[in-house]
Short mmCIF file of C-alpha atoms in Angstrom, two decimals:
data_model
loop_
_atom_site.label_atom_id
_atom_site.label_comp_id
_atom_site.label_asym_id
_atom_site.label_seq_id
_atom_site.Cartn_x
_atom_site.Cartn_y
_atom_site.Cartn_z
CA UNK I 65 91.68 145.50 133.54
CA UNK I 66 94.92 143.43 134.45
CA UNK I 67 97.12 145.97 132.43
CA UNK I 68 99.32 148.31 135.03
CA UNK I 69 99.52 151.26 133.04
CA UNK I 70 102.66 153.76 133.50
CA UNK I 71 101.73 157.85 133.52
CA UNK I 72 103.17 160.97 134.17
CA UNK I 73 101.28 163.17 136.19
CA UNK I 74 101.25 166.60 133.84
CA UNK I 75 98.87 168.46 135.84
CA UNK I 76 97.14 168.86 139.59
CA UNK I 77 93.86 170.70 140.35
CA UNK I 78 93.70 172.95 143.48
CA UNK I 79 90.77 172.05 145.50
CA UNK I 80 90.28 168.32 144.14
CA UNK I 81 93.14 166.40 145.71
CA UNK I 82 91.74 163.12 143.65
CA UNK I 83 92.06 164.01 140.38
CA UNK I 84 94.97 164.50 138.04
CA UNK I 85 95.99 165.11 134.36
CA UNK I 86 98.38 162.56 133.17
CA UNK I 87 100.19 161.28 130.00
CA UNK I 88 100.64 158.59 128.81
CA UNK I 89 102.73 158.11 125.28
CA UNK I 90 101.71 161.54 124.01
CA UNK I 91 97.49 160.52 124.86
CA UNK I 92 96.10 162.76 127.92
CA UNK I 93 93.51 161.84 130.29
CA UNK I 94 92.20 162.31 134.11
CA UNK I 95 92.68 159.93 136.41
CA UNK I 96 91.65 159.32 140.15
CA UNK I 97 94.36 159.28 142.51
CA UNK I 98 92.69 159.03 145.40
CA UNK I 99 93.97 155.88 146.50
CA UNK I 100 97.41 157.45 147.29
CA UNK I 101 96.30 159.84 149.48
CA UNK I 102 99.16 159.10 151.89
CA UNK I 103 101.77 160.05 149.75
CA UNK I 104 100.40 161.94 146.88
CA UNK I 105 101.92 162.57 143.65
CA UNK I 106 103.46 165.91 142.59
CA UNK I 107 103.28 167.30 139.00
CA UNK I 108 106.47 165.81 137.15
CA UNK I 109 105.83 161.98 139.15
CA UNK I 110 105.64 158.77 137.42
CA UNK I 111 102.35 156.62 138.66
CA UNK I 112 101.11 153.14 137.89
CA UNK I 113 97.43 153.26 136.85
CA UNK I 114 95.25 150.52 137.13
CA UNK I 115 91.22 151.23 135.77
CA UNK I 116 91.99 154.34 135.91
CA UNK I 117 93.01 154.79 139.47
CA UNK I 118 97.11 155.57 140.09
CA UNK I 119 97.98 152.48 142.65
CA UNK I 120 101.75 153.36 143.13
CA UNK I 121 104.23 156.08 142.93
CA UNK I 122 107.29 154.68 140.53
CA UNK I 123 110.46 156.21 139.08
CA UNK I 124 110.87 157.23 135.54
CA UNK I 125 112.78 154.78 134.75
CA UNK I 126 110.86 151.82 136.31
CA UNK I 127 107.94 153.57 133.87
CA UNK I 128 110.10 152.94 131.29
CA UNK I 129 110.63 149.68 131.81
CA UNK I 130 106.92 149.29 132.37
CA UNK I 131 106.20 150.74 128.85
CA UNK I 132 108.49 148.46 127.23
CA UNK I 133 107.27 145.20 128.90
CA UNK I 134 103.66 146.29 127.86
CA UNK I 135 105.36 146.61 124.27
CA UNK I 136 107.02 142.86 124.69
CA UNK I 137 103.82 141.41 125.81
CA UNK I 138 101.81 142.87 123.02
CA UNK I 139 99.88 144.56 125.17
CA UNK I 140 100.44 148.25 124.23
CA UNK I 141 97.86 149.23 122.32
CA UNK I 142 95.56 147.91 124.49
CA UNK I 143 97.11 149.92 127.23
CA UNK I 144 96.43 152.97 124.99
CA UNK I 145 92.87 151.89 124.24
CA UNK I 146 91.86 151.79 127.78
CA UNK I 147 93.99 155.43 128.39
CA UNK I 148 91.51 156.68 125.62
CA UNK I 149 88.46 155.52 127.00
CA UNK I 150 88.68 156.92 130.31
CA UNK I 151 86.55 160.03 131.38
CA UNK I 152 83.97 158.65 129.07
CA UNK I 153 82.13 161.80 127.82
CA UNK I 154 84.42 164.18 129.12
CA UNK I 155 85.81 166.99 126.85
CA UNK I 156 88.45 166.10 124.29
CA UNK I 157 91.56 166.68 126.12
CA UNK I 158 92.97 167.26 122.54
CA UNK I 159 96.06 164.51 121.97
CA UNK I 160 99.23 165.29 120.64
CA UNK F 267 112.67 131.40 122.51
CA UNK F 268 112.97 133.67 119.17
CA UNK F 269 112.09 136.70 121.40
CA UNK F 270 115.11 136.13 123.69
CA UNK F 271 117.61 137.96 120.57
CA UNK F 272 114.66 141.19 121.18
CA UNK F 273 114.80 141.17 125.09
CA UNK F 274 116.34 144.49 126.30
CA UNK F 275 118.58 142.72 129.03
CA UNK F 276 119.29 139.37 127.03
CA UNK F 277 122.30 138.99 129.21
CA UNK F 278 120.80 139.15 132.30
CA UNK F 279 118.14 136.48 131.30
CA UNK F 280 120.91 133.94 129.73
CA UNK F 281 123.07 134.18 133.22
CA UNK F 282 119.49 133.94 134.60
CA UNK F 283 118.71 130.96 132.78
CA UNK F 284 122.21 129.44 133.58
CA UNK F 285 122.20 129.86 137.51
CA UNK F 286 119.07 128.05 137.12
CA UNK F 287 120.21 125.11 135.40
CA UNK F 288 122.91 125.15 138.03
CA UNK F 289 120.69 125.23 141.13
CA UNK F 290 118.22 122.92 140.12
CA UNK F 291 118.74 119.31 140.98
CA UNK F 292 118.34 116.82 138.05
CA UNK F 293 116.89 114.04 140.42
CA UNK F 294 114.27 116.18 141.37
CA UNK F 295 110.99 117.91 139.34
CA UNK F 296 109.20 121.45 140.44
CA UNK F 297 106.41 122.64 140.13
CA UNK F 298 106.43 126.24 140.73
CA UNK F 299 102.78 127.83 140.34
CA UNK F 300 102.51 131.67 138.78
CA UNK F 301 99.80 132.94 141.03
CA UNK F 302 98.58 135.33 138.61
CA UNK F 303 96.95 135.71 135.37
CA UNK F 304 99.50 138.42 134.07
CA UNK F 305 102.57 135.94 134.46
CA UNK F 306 101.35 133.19 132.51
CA UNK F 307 100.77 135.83 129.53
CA UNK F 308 104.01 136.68 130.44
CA UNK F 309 105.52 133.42 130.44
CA UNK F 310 103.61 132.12 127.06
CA UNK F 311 104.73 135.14 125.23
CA UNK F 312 108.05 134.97 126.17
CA UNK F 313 108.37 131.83 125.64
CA UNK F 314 110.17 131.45 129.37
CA UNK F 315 109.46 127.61 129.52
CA UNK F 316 112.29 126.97 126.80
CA UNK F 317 114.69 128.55 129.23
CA UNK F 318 113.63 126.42 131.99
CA UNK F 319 115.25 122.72 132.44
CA UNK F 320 112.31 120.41 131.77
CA UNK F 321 112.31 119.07 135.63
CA UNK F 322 111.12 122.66 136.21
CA UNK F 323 107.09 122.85 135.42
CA UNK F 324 105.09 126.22 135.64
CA UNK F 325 101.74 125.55 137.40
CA UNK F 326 99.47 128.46 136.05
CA UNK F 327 97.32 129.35 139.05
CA UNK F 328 93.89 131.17 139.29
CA UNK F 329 94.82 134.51 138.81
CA UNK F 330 92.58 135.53 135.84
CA UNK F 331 89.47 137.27 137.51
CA UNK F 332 87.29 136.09 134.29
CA UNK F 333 88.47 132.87 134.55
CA UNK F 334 87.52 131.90 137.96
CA UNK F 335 84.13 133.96 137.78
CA UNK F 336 81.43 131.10 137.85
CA UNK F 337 79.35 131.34 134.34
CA UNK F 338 75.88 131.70 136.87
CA UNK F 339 77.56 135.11 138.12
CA UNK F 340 77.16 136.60 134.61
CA UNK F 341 73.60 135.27 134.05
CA UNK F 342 72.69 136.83 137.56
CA UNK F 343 74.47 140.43 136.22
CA UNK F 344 72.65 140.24 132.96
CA UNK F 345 69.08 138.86 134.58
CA UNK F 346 69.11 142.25 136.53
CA UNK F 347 69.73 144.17 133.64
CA UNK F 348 66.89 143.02 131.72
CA UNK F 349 65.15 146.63 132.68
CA UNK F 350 65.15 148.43 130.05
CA UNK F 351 65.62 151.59 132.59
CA UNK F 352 69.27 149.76 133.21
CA UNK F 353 72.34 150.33 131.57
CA UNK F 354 75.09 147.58 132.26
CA UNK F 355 78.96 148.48 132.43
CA UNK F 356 81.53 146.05 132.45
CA UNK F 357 85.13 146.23 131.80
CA UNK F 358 85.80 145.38 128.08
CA UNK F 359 87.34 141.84 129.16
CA UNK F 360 83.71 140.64 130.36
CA UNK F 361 82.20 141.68 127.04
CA UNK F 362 83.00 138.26 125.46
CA UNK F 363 82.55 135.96 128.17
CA UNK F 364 79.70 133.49 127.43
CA UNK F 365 76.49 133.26 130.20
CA UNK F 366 74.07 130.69 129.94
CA UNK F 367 72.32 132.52 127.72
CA UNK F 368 74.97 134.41 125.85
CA UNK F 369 77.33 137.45 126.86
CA UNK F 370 76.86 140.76 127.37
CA UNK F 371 77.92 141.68 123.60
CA UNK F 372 74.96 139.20 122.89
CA UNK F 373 72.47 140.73 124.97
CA UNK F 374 73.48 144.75 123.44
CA UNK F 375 72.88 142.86 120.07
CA UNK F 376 69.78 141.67 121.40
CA UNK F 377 68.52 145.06 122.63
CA UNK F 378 70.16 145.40 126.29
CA UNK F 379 71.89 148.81 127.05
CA UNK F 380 75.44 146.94 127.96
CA UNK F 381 78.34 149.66 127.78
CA UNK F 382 82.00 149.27 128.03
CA UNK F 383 84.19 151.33 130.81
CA UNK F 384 87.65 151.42 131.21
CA UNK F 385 87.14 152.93 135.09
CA UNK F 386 84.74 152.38 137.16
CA UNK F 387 84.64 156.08 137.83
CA UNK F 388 82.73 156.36 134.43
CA UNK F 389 80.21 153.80 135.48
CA UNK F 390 79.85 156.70 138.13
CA UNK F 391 79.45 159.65 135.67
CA UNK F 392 77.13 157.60 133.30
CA UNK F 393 74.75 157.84 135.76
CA UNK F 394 75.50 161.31 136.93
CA UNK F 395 75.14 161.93 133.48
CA UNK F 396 71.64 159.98 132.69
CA UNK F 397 69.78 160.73 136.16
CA UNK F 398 66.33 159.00 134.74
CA UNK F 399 68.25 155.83 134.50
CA UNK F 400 69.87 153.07 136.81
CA UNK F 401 73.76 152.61 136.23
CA UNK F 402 75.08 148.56 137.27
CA UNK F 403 78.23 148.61 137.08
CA UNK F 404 79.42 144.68 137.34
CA UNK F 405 82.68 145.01 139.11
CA UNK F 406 85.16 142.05 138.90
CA UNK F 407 89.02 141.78 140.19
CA UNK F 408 91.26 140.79 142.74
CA UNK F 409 92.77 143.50 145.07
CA UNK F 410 94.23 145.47 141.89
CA UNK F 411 90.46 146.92 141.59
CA UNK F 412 88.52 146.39 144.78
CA UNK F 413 90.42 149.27 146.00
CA UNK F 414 88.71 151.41 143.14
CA UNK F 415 85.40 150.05 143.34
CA UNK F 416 85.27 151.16 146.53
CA UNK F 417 86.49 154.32 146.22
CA UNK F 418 83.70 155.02 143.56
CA UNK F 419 81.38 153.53 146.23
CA UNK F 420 82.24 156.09 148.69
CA UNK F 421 82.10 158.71 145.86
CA UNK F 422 78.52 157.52 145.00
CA UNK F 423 77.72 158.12 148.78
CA UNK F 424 79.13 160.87 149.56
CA UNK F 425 77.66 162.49 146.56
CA UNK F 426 74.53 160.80 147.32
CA UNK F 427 73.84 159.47 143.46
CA UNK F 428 71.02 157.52 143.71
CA UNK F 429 70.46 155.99 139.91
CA UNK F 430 74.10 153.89 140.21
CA UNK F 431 75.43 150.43 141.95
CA UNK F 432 77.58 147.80 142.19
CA UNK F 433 77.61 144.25 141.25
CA UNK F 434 80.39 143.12 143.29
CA UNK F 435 82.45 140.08 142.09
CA UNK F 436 85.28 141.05 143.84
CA UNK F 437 87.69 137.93 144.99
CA UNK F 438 90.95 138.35 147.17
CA UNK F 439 93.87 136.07 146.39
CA UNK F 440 94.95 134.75 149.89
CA UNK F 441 92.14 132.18 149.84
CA UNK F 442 92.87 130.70 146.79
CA UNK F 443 96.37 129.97 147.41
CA UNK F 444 95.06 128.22 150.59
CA UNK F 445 92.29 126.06 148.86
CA UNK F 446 95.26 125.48 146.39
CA UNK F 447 97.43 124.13 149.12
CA UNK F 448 94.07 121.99 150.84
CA UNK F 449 93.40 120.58 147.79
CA UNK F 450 95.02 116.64 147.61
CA UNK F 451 95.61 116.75 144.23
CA UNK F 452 97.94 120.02 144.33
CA UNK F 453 101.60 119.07 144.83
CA UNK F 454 103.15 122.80 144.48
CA UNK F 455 106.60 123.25 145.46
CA UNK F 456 106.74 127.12 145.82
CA UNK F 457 105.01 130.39 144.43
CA UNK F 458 105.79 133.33 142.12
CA UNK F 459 104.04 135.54 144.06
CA UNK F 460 101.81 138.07 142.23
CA UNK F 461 103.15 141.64 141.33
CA UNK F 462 99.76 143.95 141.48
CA UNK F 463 98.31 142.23 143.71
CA UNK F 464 100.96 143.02 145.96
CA UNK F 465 100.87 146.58 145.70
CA UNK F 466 97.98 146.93 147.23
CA UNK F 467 98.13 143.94 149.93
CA UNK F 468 102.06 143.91 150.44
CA UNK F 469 104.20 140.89 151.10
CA UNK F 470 103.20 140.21 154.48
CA UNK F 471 99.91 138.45 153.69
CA UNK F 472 102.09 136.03 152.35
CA UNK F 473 104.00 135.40 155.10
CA UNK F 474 101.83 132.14 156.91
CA UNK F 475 102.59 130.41 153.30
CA UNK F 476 105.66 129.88 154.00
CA UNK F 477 105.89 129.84 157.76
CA UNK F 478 102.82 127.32 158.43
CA UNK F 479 103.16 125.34 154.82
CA UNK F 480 106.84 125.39 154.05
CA UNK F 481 106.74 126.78 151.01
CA UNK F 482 108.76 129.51 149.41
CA UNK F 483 106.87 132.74 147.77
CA UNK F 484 108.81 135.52 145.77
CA UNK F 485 106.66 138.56 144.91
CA UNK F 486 107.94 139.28 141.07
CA UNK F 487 107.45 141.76 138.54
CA UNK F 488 106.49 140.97 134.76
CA UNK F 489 109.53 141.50 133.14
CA UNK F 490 111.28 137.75 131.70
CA UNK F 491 114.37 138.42 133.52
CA UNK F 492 112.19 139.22 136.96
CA UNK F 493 110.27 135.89 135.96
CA UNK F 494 113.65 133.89 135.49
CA UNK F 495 115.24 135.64 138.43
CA UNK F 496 112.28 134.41 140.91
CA UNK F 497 112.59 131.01 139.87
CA UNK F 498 116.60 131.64 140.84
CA UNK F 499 115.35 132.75 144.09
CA UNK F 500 112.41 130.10 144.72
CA UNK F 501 115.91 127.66 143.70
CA UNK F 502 118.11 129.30 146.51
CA UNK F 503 115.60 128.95 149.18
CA UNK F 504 114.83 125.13 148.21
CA UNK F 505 118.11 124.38 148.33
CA UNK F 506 118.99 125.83 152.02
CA UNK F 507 115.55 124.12 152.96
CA UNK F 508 114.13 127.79 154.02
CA UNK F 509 110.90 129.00 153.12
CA UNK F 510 110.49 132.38 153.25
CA UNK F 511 108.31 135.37 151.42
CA UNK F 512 110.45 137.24 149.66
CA UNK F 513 110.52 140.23 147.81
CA UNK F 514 111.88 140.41 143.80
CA UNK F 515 109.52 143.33 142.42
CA UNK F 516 110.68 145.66 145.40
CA UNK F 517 110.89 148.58 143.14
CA UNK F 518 107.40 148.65 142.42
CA UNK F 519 105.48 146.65 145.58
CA UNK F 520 106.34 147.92 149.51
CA UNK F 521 106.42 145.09 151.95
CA UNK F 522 103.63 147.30 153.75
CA UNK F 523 101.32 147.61 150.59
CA UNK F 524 99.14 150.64 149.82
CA UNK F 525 97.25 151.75 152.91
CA UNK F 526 95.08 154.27 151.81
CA UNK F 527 93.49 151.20 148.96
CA UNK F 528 93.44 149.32 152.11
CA UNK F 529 91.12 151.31 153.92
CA UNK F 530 89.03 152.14 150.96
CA UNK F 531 88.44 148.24 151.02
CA UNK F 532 87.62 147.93 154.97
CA UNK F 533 85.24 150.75 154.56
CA UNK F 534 83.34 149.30 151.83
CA UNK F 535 83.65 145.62 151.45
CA UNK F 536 83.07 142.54 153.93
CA UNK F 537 83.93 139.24 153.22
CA UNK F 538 81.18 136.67 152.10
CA UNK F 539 80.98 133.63 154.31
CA UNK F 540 81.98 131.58 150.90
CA UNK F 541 82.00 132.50 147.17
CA UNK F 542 81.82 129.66 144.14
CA UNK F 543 85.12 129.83 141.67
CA UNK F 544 84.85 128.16 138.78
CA UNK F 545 86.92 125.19 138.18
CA UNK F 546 87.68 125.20 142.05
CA UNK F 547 84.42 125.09 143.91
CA UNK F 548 83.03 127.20 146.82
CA UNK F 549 85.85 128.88 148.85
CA UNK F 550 85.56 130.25 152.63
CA UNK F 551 85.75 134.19 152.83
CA UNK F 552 87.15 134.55 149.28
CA UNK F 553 85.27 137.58 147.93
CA UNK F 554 84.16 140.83 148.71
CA UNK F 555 80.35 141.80 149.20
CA UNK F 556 79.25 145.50 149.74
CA UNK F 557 78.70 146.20 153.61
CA UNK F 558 74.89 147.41 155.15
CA UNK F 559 76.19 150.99 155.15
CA UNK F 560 76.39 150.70 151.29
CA UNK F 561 73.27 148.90 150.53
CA UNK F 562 71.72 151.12 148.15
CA UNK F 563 73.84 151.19 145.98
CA UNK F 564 74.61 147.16 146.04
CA UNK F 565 73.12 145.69 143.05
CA UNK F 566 72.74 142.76 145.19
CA UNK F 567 70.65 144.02 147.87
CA UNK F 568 68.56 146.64 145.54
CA UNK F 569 67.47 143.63 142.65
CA UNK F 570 67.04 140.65 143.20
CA UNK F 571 69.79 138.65 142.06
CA UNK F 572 68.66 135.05 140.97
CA UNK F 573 71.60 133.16 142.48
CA UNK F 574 71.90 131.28 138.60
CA UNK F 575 74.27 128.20 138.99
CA UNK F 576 75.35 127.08 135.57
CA UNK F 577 77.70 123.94 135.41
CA UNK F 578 80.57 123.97 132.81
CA UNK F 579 79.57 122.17 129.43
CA UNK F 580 80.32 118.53 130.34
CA UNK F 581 83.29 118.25 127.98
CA UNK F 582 85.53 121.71 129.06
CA UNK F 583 87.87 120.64 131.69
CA UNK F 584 88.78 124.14 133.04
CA UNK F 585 88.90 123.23 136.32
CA UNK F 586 90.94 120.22 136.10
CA UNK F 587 93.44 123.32 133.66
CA UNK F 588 93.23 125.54 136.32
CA UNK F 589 93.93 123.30 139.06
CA UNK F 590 96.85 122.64 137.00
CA UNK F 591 95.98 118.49 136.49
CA UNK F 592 95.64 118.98 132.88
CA UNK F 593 97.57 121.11 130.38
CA UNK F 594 95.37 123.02 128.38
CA UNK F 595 95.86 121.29 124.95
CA UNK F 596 94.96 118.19 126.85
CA UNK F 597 91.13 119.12 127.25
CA UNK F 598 88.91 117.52 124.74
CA UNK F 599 87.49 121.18 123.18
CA UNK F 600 91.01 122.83 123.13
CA UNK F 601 91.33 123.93 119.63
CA UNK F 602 88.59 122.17 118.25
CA UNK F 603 84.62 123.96 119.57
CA UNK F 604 86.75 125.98 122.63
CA UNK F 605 89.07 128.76 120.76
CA UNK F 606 89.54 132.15 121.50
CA UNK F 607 87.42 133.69 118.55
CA UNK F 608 84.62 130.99 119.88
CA UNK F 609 85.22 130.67 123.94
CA UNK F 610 83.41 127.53 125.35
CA UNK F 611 85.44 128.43 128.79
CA UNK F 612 86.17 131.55 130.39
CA UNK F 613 90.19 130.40 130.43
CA UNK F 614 89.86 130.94 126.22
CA UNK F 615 88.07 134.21 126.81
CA UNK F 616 91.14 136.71 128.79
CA UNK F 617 94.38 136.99 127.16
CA UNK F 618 95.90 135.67 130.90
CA UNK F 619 93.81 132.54 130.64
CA UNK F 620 95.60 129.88 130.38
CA UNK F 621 93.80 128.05 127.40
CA UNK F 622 94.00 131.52 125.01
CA UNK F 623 97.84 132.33 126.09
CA UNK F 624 98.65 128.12 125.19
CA UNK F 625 96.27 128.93 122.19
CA UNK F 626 97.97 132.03 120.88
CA UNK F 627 102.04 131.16 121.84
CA UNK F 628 102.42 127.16 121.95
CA UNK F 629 99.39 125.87 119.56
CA UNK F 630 100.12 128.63 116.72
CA UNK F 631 103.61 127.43 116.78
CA UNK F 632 102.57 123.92 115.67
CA UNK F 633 99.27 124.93 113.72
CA UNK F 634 99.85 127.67 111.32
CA UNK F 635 97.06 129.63 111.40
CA UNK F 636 95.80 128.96 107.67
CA UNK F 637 95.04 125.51 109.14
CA UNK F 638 92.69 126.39 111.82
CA UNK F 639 91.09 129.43 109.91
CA UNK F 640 91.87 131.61 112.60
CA UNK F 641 91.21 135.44 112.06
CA UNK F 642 93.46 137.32 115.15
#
């Protein structure tokens, strides 16, 4: 729940300004981003998720960094659980 | 310190280390207190404390959203549950953490439809999904989730779903760090600030810690060289006598915070006149309850909620570990009936406890774990 979580936003859908398709290492799933309505993300952006809900904009390279203190802290594949278990009963997004 | 050879900036962390040792004044001891739950996993797993000079003590502070949740909070989640027409979510970190009469893993083994979600969104669709039955979701966090809760709250509203709502356990983090600074037996000589936290809130909530109370507070990332670099900064300030709030983890938190969570949280939530935390007592508008406008769908105000007060097992000492007055290994169960495969307190239960990150980083060191019969 703690875990900030960095994506890249692959995908936008016209007509629902909260939700997006994002990435994160190679795993696919939507996410709300709702909560940065001010400034929203375009397709291509980095975002920090937190339960599933993008919090902040960041650069790719701060998402980097992210990702690798996640991996220092042991915390990665935890990171990847909770990536895979949101949109409970949605359609497989199919992961690459 | 045998992850320091694996850290991606190692020689940013070792000048890190060094100004510190420089700055820091032999004749004098710190205690610096890591507001939040994610920097004392940090600091255990990076084993930052070997960097530090010994006159420089990390307070761990109550940060961990399980860990300050009273045990009575979880009975009162699970007690409205009991209908079998209900199906509990929770966030996979509350799964394990022990109520009066067990957790919510033990009450699914005992027949109780308790479900794990990683969003509270899906708390939403499960009951989009299963209109003949009532979706609780029990929310928990500081202002890293509130902001979502409430979101889904509005969404739940908007969309007028009837079968779904909210068990709110949200806390905010201001209110702690002033009962922290009340409290006589707290002698804290600045703050890392916390980095999510801050995202949402920005720095200037921050700012009457250091103008009213003197003390210094530097907002800081997770990273060990953003850790090691606060503790420069907390340094620099004490030294020139200033206190200010300052700002380390700039690239991720704006002073301003995140408006559009903030709204999302006025819209929704309204503080409580006082909330329990465990280990720290009842503290003056320091959580979040769901406002009138929202009432069907507070779990609150649609069950009854038993208002279950459960004191700690005589022997755990979590409050007096996360007050800070005892070090985890000091408290009588610590390793012995209170481990992380067998939590007696909720600070062995979250990886950001401070009981299961001593536990996993400083007591494995000394007690291999073919000695304790440990299985993780």
């Amino acid at each position: 729940m703690c875990l900030a979580i960095p994506a890249k936003v692959v995908e936008l859908f016209p007509g629902e300004r909260s939700r997006a398709l994002v990435e994160v290492t190679g795993v696919r799933r939507h996410i709300d981003i709702g909560l940065l309505e001010d400034d929203p993300p375009l397709a291509g952006d980095w975002v920090l998720v937190h339960v599933g809900f993008a919090m902040s904009k960041i650069s790719e390279e701060q998402a980097l960094d992210q990702l690798n203190t996640l991996i220092m802290l042991g915390e990665n594949e935890a990171a990847l659980q909770e990536v895979q278990g949101y949109g409970l009963g949605e359609p497989s997004l199919g992961e690459t | 310190m045998k992850f320091v050879d694996e850290f991606r900036d190692a020689g940013v962390i070792a000048k890190a280390a060094e100004e510190i040792r420089r700055l820091a004044d032999t004749g004098r001891h710190y205690r610096f207190m890591e507001v939040c739950g994610g920097h004392t996993h940090a600091i255990y797993r990076f084993g930052l404390k070997d960097l530090l000079p010994p006159n420089i003590e990390l307070i761990h502070g109550p940060g961990c959203p399980v860990c300050v949740l009273p045990m009575g909070r979880i009975d009162d989640g699970l007690s409205m549950a009991r209908d079998p027409n209900v199906i509990f979510c929770a966030f996979g970190d509350m799964m394990r953490v022990p109520g009066a009469h067990g957790s919510p893993l033990q009450h699914q083994a005992r027949g109780m439809d308790v479900r794990i979600v990683y969003s509270p969104l899906d708390a939403l669709n499960l009951a989009r999904r299963n209109p003949d039955r009532h979706v609780m979701f029990f929310a928990i966090g500081f202002e890293t989730t509130a902001p979502s809760t409430a979101l889904v709250l509005m969404r739940a509203k908007a969309q007028d779903i009837q079968n779904f709502s909210v068990f709110s356990n949200h806390v905010t983090i201001i209110p702690a760090i002033r009962a922290i600074l009340d409290s006589p037996d707290m002698r804290i000589d600045a703050f890392i600030g916390p980095g999510h936290v801050s995202t949402v809130i920005g720095c200037r909530p921050y700012e009457w810690i250091a103008r009213n109370e003197g003390r210094p507070i530097v907002v800081t990332g997770f990273e060990p060289a953003d850790i090691l670099q606060s503790v420069v900064m907390l340094l620099q300030q004490l030294r020139a006598r200033e206190a200010k709030v300052e700002n380390q983890y700039k690239r991720v938190v704006p002073w301003e915070g995140n408006h559009a969570a903030l709204r999302a949280m006025a819209e929704v939530f309204e503080l409580r006149p006082y909330f329990e935390w465990r280990g720290m007592g009842f503290i003056s508008q320091s959580a979040l309850r769901i406002r009138e406008g929202y009432a069907q769908w507070d779990a609150e105000q649609r069950f009854h909620a038993p208002g279950v007060r459960v004191t700690d097992p005589k022997a755990a000492q979590c409050g007096e570990v996360l007050k800070g007055v005892l070090r985890p290994d000091e408290c009588k169960l610590f390793g012995k009936e209170c481990t992380p495969e067998n939590p007696v307190g909720a600070l062995m239960v979250s990886s950001e406890g401070s009981c299961a990150a001593y536990y996993n980083y400083e007591h494995r060191k000394h007690f291999p774990l073919t000695t304790i019969g440990a299985s993780v």
